[in-house]
Structure formats: structure tokens, C-alpha cells
Amino acid sequence: MTYSDNQGGAMTKLHGADIDFPSRESVRDELALLIYSMGGNLYQLRSADTYAPLADRFNIDSEAKKIIQDEIYKNGRAEPVWNNMVQWARQDLVDGGYLAAHTPRSVWRLPPKGVSHAQLILKTRKSVQDSLAQWRAKIQIASESKKAYLQDQS
């Protein structure tokens, strides 16, 4: 099973398993964006409401979401690997000050720094997409010019 990271981020092969998951950084950024876009004016979601939409974002199927840690790491833990990856991404956001550390249990909230971070991710992605669109247009023009030149030469 192979899964594509819609954002072009690196994929993580889990200890020889035949499954690729998105990189921790990709999950972290998508988690911030999910809370920003779906968390209402308080920019917060219940943790249980993050796992499925993030898995959908990375095209991770239900079979892969059910894989438990012990199957991969032989650590005796029955927690799904995917949930653990999301929780590590959450911890990275907390450590960076992008997610509030002190909230009611199972509530993940972006403080102002986290809101700014999510907005920056969106702005950066738009800038990259705009640049790619400009390059594609230039390539298309060059290709059409070459075709016209070759037709004129024949």
C-alpha cells in the first residue's frame, strides 16, 4: 500500500512495513490548517474530530488507519499508528507554541501564534501555486512558439 501526500511532502516508511505515511511535518502543518479552517471562531476542535479528516487529506484508507503500533513496532501498544502520528504532530505544534498547551481534555486550540502560523502556511502555498502557474504559462507559450516556428520552417 502506498499513500500520496497531497502537499508533495516526504513520506515515511514505517520500520520495513509495506506502508508509507506522510511525514510528521506534513501532518503537523495539515493539523494546524484543519483546526484553522474547521475550528470556528475559537480555532479549536475536539481531538477525535481530527483523525479522519487528516487521513482523508493524505488518502490513507481505513485499513491503514486500523494498523496498531504493536504490529509495526512490537511495543505491546494497541493504539493505531495513524492516531499516534497525529498526536505527535499535535505535540510538535504545542512545543512550537502554535497549539495551546492548557485546554480542556481532548480540545485542541490554536492561540494567536498558531492562527498566524496557519495563515502563513496558506499564504506560502498560494505563492508557490501562483509561481507554478506562471511557469506553466511560460512553458506553454514557449511550446506554442516552437510549434509555430517549426510549422513556418516546413
mmCIF file of N, CA and C in Angstrom, residues 25-107:
data_model
loop_
_atom_site.group_PDB
_atom_site.id
_atom_site.type_symbol
_atom_site.label_atom_id
_atom_site.label_comp_id
_atom_site.label_asym_id
_atom_site.label_seq_id
_atom_site.Cartn_x
_atom_site.Cartn_y
_atom_site.Cartn_z
ATOM 1 N N GLU A 25 6.087 16.360 9.592
ATOM 2 C CA GLU A 25 5.955 17.784 9.287
ATOM 3 C C GLU A 25 4.712 18.049 8.448
ATOM 4 N N SER A 26 4.425 17.171 7.502
ATOM 5 C CA SER A 26 3.223 17.337 6.689
ATOM 6 C C SER A 26 1.963 17.207 7.538
ATOM 7 N N VAL A 27 1.958 16.214 8.423
ATOM 8 C CA VAL A 27 0.802 16.023 9.312
ATOM 9 C C VAL A 27 0.655 17.232 10.226
ATOM 10 N N ARG A 28 1.765 17.729 10.746
ATOM 11 C CA ARG A 28 1.739 18.904 11.629
ATOM 12 C C ARG A 28 1.097 20.099 10.931
ATOM 13 N N ASP A 29 1.549 20.397 9.720
ATOM 14 C CA ASP A 29 1.017 21.558 9.003
ATOM 15 C C ASP A 29 -0.454 21.374 8.657
ATOM 16 N N GLU A 30 -0.816 20.174 8.225
ATOM 17 C CA GLU A 30 -2.219 19.927 7.877
ATOM 18 C C GLU A 30 -3.115 19.970 9.111
ATOM 19 N N LEU A 31 -2.593 19.549 10.264
ATOM 20 C CA LEU A 31 -3.360 19.637 11.506
ATOM 21 C C LEU A 31 -3.627 21.100 11.854
ATOM 22 N N ALA A 32 -2.613 21.931 11.742
ATOM 23 C CA ALA A 32 -2.801 23.367 12.013
ATOM 24 C C ALA A 32 -3.838 23.954 11.051
ATOM 25 N N LEU A 33 -3.759 23.585 9.784
ATOM 26 C CA LEU A 33 -4.714 24.103 8.801
ATOM 27 C C LEU A 33 -6.124 23.586 9.046
ATOM 28 N N LEU A 34 -6.244 22.334 9.460
ATOM 29 C CA LEU A 34 -7.556 21.770 9.759
ATOM 30 C C LEU A 34 -8.219 22.527 10.911
ATOM 31 N N ILE A 35 -7.466 22.737 11.980
ATOM 32 C CA ILE A 35 -8.021 23.456 13.130
ATOM 33 C C ILE A 35 -8.359 24.891 12.736
ATOM 34 N N TYR A 36 -7.500 25.513 11.945
ATOM 35 C CA TYR A 36 -7.727 26.885 11.494
ATOM 36 C C TYR A 36 -9.002 26.979 10.647
ATOM 37 N N SER A 37 -9.167 26.044 9.727
ATOM 38 C CA SER A 37 -10.283 26.148 8.782
ATOM 39 C C SER A 37 -11.599 25.586 9.308
ATOM 40 N N MET A 38 -11.539 24.610 10.207
ATOM 41 C CA MET A 38 -12.762 23.957 10.676
ATOM 42 C C MET A 38 -13.084 24.222 12.143
ATOM 43 N N GLY A 39 -12.230 24.975 12.819
ATOM 44 C CA GLY A 39 -12.385 25.154 14.252
ATOM 45 C C GLY A 39 -13.235 26.335 14.677
ATOM 46 N N GLY A 40 -13.931 26.964 13.749
ATOM 47 C CA GLY A 40 -14.787 28.092 14.098
ATOM 48 C C GLY A 40 -13.991 29.292 14.552
ATOM 49 N N ASN A 41 -14.694 30.253 15.130
ATOM 50 C CA ASN A 41 -14.027 31.499 15.524
ATOM 51 C C ASN A 41 -13.116 31.337 16.740
ATOM 52 N N LEU A 42 -13.176 30.195 17.420
ATOM 53 C CA LEU A 42 -12.254 29.916 18.528
ATOM 54 C C LEU A 42 -11.039 29.119 18.056
ATOM 55 N N TYR A 43 -11.048 28.711 16.794
ATOM 56 C CA TYR A 43 -9.944 27.915 16.225
ATOM 57 C C TYR A 43 -9.633 26.718 17.108
ATOM 58 N N GLN A 44 -10.671 25.915 17.366
ATOM 59 C CA GLN A 44 -10.459 24.728 18.189
ATOM 60 C C GLN A 44 -11.328 23.579 17.696
ATOM 61 N N LEU A 45 -10.810 22.368 17.870
ATOM 62 C CA LEU A 45 -11.527 21.141 17.525
ATOM 63 C C LEU A 45 -11.310 20.119 18.624
ATOM 64 N N ARG A 46 -12.232 19.195 18.721
ATOM 65 C CA ARG A 46 -12.018 18.040 19.585
ATOM 66 C C ARG A 46 -11.009 17.134 18.890
ATOM 67 N N SER A 47 -10.122 16.541 19.644
ATOM 68 C CA SER A 47 -9.092 15.689 19.043
ATOM 69 C C SER A 47 -9.717 14.587 18.191
ATOM 70 N N ALA A 48 -10.815 14.011 18.639
ATOM 71 C CA ALA A 48 -11.465 12.930 17.900
ATOM 72 C C ALA A 48 -11.942 13.371 16.520
ATOM 73 N N ASP A 49 -12.125 14.667 16.332
ATOM 74 C CA ASP A 49 -12.605 15.192 15.052
ATOM 75 C C ASP A 49 -11.472 15.525 14.078
ATOM 76 N N THR A 50 -10.245 15.136 14.416
ATOM 77 C CA THR A 50 -9.110 15.454 13.546
ATOM 78 C C THR A 50 -8.572 14.257 12.774
ATOM 79 N N TYR A 51 -8.671 13.072 13.331
ATOM 80 C CA TYR A 51 -8.021 11.905 12.743
ATOM 81 C C TYR A 51 -8.556 11.559 11.350
ATOM 82 N N ALA A 52 -9.860 11.441 11.220
ATOM 83 C CA ALA A 52 -10.450 11.047 9.931
ATOM 84 C C ALA A 52 -10.230 12.096 8.840
ATOM 85 N N PRO A 53 -10.491 13.394 9.105
ATOM 86 C CA PRO A 53 -10.254 14.365 8.031
ATOM 87 C C PRO A 53 -8.789 14.436 7.596
ATOM 88 N N LEU A 54 -7.871 14.289 8.537
ATOM 89 C CA LEU A 54 -6.455 14.290 8.166
ATOM 90 C C LEU A 54 -6.113 13.049 7.335
ATOM 91 N N ALA A 55 -6.644 11.912 7.725
ATOM 92 C CA ALA A 55 -6.401 10.690 6.947
ATOM 93 C C ALA A 55 -6.951 10.851 5.533
ATOM 94 N N ASP A 56 -8.125 11.446 5.423
ATOM 95 C CA ASP A 56 -8.701 11.698 4.096
ATOM 96 C C ASP A 56 -7.804 12.627 3.283
ATOM 97 N N ARG A 57 -7.267 13.633 3.940
ATOM 98 C CA ARG A 57 -6.405 14.605 3.259
ATOM 99 C C ARG A 57 -5.184 13.926 2.643
ATOM 100 N N PHE A 58 -4.683 12.889 3.326
ATOM 101 C CA PHE A 58 -3.496 12.176 2.854
ATOM 102 C C PHE A 58 -3.836 10.873 2.129
ATOM 103 N N ASN A 59 -5.115 10.670 1.841
ATOM 104 C CA ASN A 59 -5.563 9.464 1.128
ATOM 105 C C ASN A 59 -5.177 8.174 1.850
ATOM 106 N N ILE A 60 -5.288 8.171 3.151
ATOM 107 C CA ILE A 60 -4.989 6.978 3.939
ATOM 108 C C ILE A 60 -6.292 6.209 4.119
ATOM 109 N N ASP A 61 -6.296 4.957 3.680
ATOM 110 C CA ASP A 61 -7.543 4.190 3.708
ATOM 111 C C ASP A 61 -7.829 3.620 5.093
ATOM 112 N N SER A 62 -9.039 3.071 5.242
ATOM 113 C CA SER A 62 -9.479 2.579 6.546
ATOM 114 C C SER A 62 -8.618 1.423 7.037
ATOM 115 N N GLU A 63 -8.107 0.613 6.120
ATOM 116 C CA GLU A 63 -7.231 -0.497 6.509
ATOM 117 C C GLU A 63 -5.960 0.025 7.185
ATOM 118 N N ALA A 64 -5.355 1.034 6.600
ATOM 119 C CA ALA A 64 -4.125 1.590 7.167
ATOM 120 C C ALA A 64 -4.392 2.296 8.491
ATOM 121 N N LYS A 65 -5.557 2.922 8.622
ATOM 122 C CA LYS A 65 -5.882 3.616 9.879
ATOM 123 C C LYS A 65 -6.041 2.646 11.040
ATOM 124 N N LYS A 66 -6.292 1.380 10.746
ATOM 125 C CA LYS A 66 -6.513 0.382 11.798
ATOM 126 C C LYS A 66 -5.226 -0.297 12.275
ATOM 127 N N ILE A 67 -4.125 -0.078 11.584
ATOM 128 C CA ILE A 67 -2.877 -0.739 11.970
ATOM 129 C C ILE A 67 -2.457 -0.247 13.354
ATOM 130 N N ILE A 68 -2.237 -1.191 14.250
ATOM 131 C CA ILE A 68 -1.866 -0.809 15.615
ATOM 132 C C ILE A 68 -0.342 -0.797 15.755
ATOM 133 N N GLN A 69 0.107 -0.038 16.735
ATOM 134 C CA GLN A 69 1.547 0.146 16.936
ATOM 135 C C GLN A 69 2.284 -1.178 17.111
ATOM 136 N N ASP A 70 1.700 -2.118 17.828
ATOM 137 C CA ASP A 70 2.404 -3.371 18.089
ATOM 138 C C ASP A 70 2.705 -4.140 16.795
ATOM 139 N N GLU A 71 1.858 -3.989 15.780
ATOM 140 C CA GLU A 71 2.111 -4.664 14.502
ATOM 141 C C GLU A 71 3.380 -4.150 13.830
ATOM 142 N N ILE A 72 3.722 -2.900 14.042
ATOM 143 C CA ILE A 72 4.880 -2.288 13.401
ATOM 144 C C ILE A 72 6.090 -2.272 14.328
ATOM 145 N N TYR A 73 5.869 -1.804 15.550
ATOM 146 C CA TYR A 73 6.976 -1.558 16.475
ATOM 147 C C TYR A 73 7.205 -2.665 17.505
ATOM 148 N N LYS A 74 6.285 -3.619 17.584
ATOM 149 C CA LYS A 74 6.383 -4.709 18.577
ATOM 150 C C LYS A 74 6.578 -4.145 19.984
ATOM 151 N N ASN A 75 5.743 -3.144 20.320
ATOM 152 C CA ASN A 75 5.871 -2.468 21.614
ATOM 153 C C ASN A 75 4.715 -2.770 22.572
ATOM 154 N N GLY A 76 3.810 -3.658 22.173
ATOM 155 C CA GLY A 76 2.708 -4.033 23.040
ATOM 156 C C GLY A 76 1.564 -3.032 23.073
ATOM 157 N N ARG A 77 1.672 -1.940 22.337
ATOM 158 C CA ARG A 77 0.624 -0.905 22.362
ATOM 159 C C ARG A 77 -0.427 -1.189 21.297
ATOM 160 N N ALA A 78 -1.690 -1.053 21.694
ATOM 161 C CA ALA A 78 -2.802 -1.340 20.792
ATOM 162 C C ALA A 78 -3.350 -0.080 20.125
ATOM 163 N N GLU A 79 -2.704 1.045 20.323
ATOM 164 C CA GLU A 79 -3.154 2.302 19.720
ATOM 165 C C GLU A 79 -2.837 2.306 18.220
ATOM 166 N N PRO A 80 -3.763 2.812 17.394
ATOM 167 C CA PRO A 80 -3.470 2.893 15.957
ATOM 168 C C PRO A 80 -2.256 3.781 15.669
ATOM 169 N N VAL A 81 -1.431 3.348 14.730
ATOM 170 C CA VAL A 81 -0.242 4.099 14.330
ATOM 171 C C VAL A 81 -0.647 5.493 13.843
ATOM 172 N N TRP A 82 -1.719 5.568 13.028
ATOM 173 C CA TRP A 82 -2.137 6.858 12.477
ATOM 174 C C TRP A 82 -2.476 7.841 13.600
ATOM 175 N N ASN A 83 -3.253 7.409 14.582
ATOM 176 C CA ASN A 83 -3.609 8.301 15.696
ATOM 177 C C ASN A 83 -2.362 8.794 16.413
ATOM 178 N N ASN A 84 -1.398 7.897 16.605
ATOM 179 C CA ASN A 84 -0.160 8.273 17.270
ATOM 180 C C ASN A 84 0.605 9.313 16.461
ATOM 181 N N MET A 85 0.604 9.173 15.133
ATOM 182 C CA MET A 85 1.284 10.156 14.286
ATOM 183 C C MET A 85 0.634 11.529 14.429
ATOM 184 N N VAL A 86 -0.693 11.552 14.461
ATOM 185 C CA VAL A 86 -1.412 12.823 14.622
ATOM 186 C C VAL A 86 -1.096 13.421 15.996
ATOM 187 N N GLN A 87 -1.037 12.589 17.013
ATOM 188 C CA GLN A 87 -0.736 13.089 18.358
ATOM 189 C C GLN A 87 0.685 13.646 18.451
ATOM 190 N N TRP A 88 1.636 13.031 17.751
ATOM 191 C CA TRP A 88 2.995 13.593 17.732
ATOM 192 C C TRP A 88 3.012 14.934 16.998
ATOM 193 N N ALA A 89 2.236 15.033 15.922
ATOM 194 C CA ALA A 89 2.138 16.309 15.209
ATOM 195 C C ALA A 89 1.538 17.370 16.130
ATOM 196 N N ARG A 90 0.547 16.985 16.903
ATOM 197 C CA ARG A 90 -0.053 17.898 17.875
ATOM 198 C C ARG A 90 0.992 18.363 18.887
ATOM 199 N N GLN A 91 1.793 17.413 19.373
ATOM 200 C CA GLN A 91 2.819 17.777 20.356
ATOM 201 C C GLN A 91 3.838 18.733 19.758
ATOM 202 N N ASP A 92 4.198 18.530 18.496
ATOM 203 C CA ASP A 92 5.117 19.459 17.823
ATOM 204 C C ASP A 92 4.532 20.865 17.779
ATOM 205 N N LEU A 93 3.227 20.966 17.510
ATOM 206 C CA LEU A 93 2.571 22.282 17.494
ATOM 207 C C LEU A 93 2.572 22.912 18.886
ATOM 208 N N VAL A 94 2.315 22.101 19.906
ATOM 209 C CA VAL A 94 2.352 22.606 21.289
ATOM 210 C C VAL A 94 3.755 23.099 21.616
ATOM 211 N N ASP A 95 4.763 22.284 21.295
ATOM 212 C CA ASP A 95 6.149 22.645 21.602
ATOM 213 C C ASP A 95 6.566 23.942 20.907
ATOM 214 N N GLY A 96 6.038 24.186 19.730
ATOM 215 C CA GLY A 96 6.361 25.412 18.990
ATOM 216 C C GLY A 96 5.522 26.614 19.401
ATOM 217 N N GLY A 97 4.570 26.399 20.306
ATOM 218 C CA GLY A 97 3.691 27.488 20.734
ATOM 219 C C GLY A 97 2.553 27.757 19.762
ATOM 220 N N TYR A 98 2.346 26.831 18.807
ATOM 221 C CA TYR A 98 1.301 27.003 17.800
ATOM 222 C C TYR A 98 -0.025 26.374 18.201
ATOM 223 N N LEU A 99 -0.027 25.605 19.272
ATOM 224 C CA LEU A 99 -1.236 24.984 19.791
ATOM 225 C C LEU A 99 -1.234 25.188 21.298
ATOM 226 N N ALA A 100 -2.378 25.576 21.834
ATOM 227 C CA ALA A 100 -2.479 25.857 23.269
ATOM 228 C C ALA A 100 -2.194 24.590 24.075
ATOM 229 N N ALA A 101 -1.346 24.729 25.066
ATOM 230 C CA ALA A 101 -0.967 23.590 25.902
ATOM 231 C C ALA A 101 -2.008 23.304 26.976
ATOM 232 N N HIS A 102 -2.680 24.327 27.438
ATOM 233 C CA HIS A 102 -3.628 24.168 28.552
ATOM 234 C C HIS A 102 -5.044 24.439 28.067
ATOM 235 N N THR A 103 -5.696 23.350 27.668
ATOM 236 C CA THR A 103 -7.082 23.413 27.215
ATOM 237 C C THR A 103 -7.824 22.270 27.890
ATOM 238 N N PRO A 104 -9.150 22.296 27.840
ATOM 239 C CA PRO A 104 -9.871 21.127 28.369
ATOM 240 C C PRO A 104 -9.413 19.854 27.649
ATOM 241 N N ARG A 105 -9.502 18.750 28.345
ATOM 242 C CA ARG A 105 -9.050 17.471 27.778
ATOM 243 C C ARG A 105 -9.672 17.244 26.401
ATOM 244 N N SER A 106 -8.852 16.822 25.475
ATOM 245 C CA SER A 106 -9.258 16.469 24.109
ATOM 246 C C SER A 106 -9.706 17.654 23.264
ATOM 247 N N VAL A 107 -9.402 18.872 23.691
ATOM 248 C CA VAL A 107 -9.697 20.058 22.878
ATOM 249 C C VAL A 107 -8.369 20.630 22.410
#
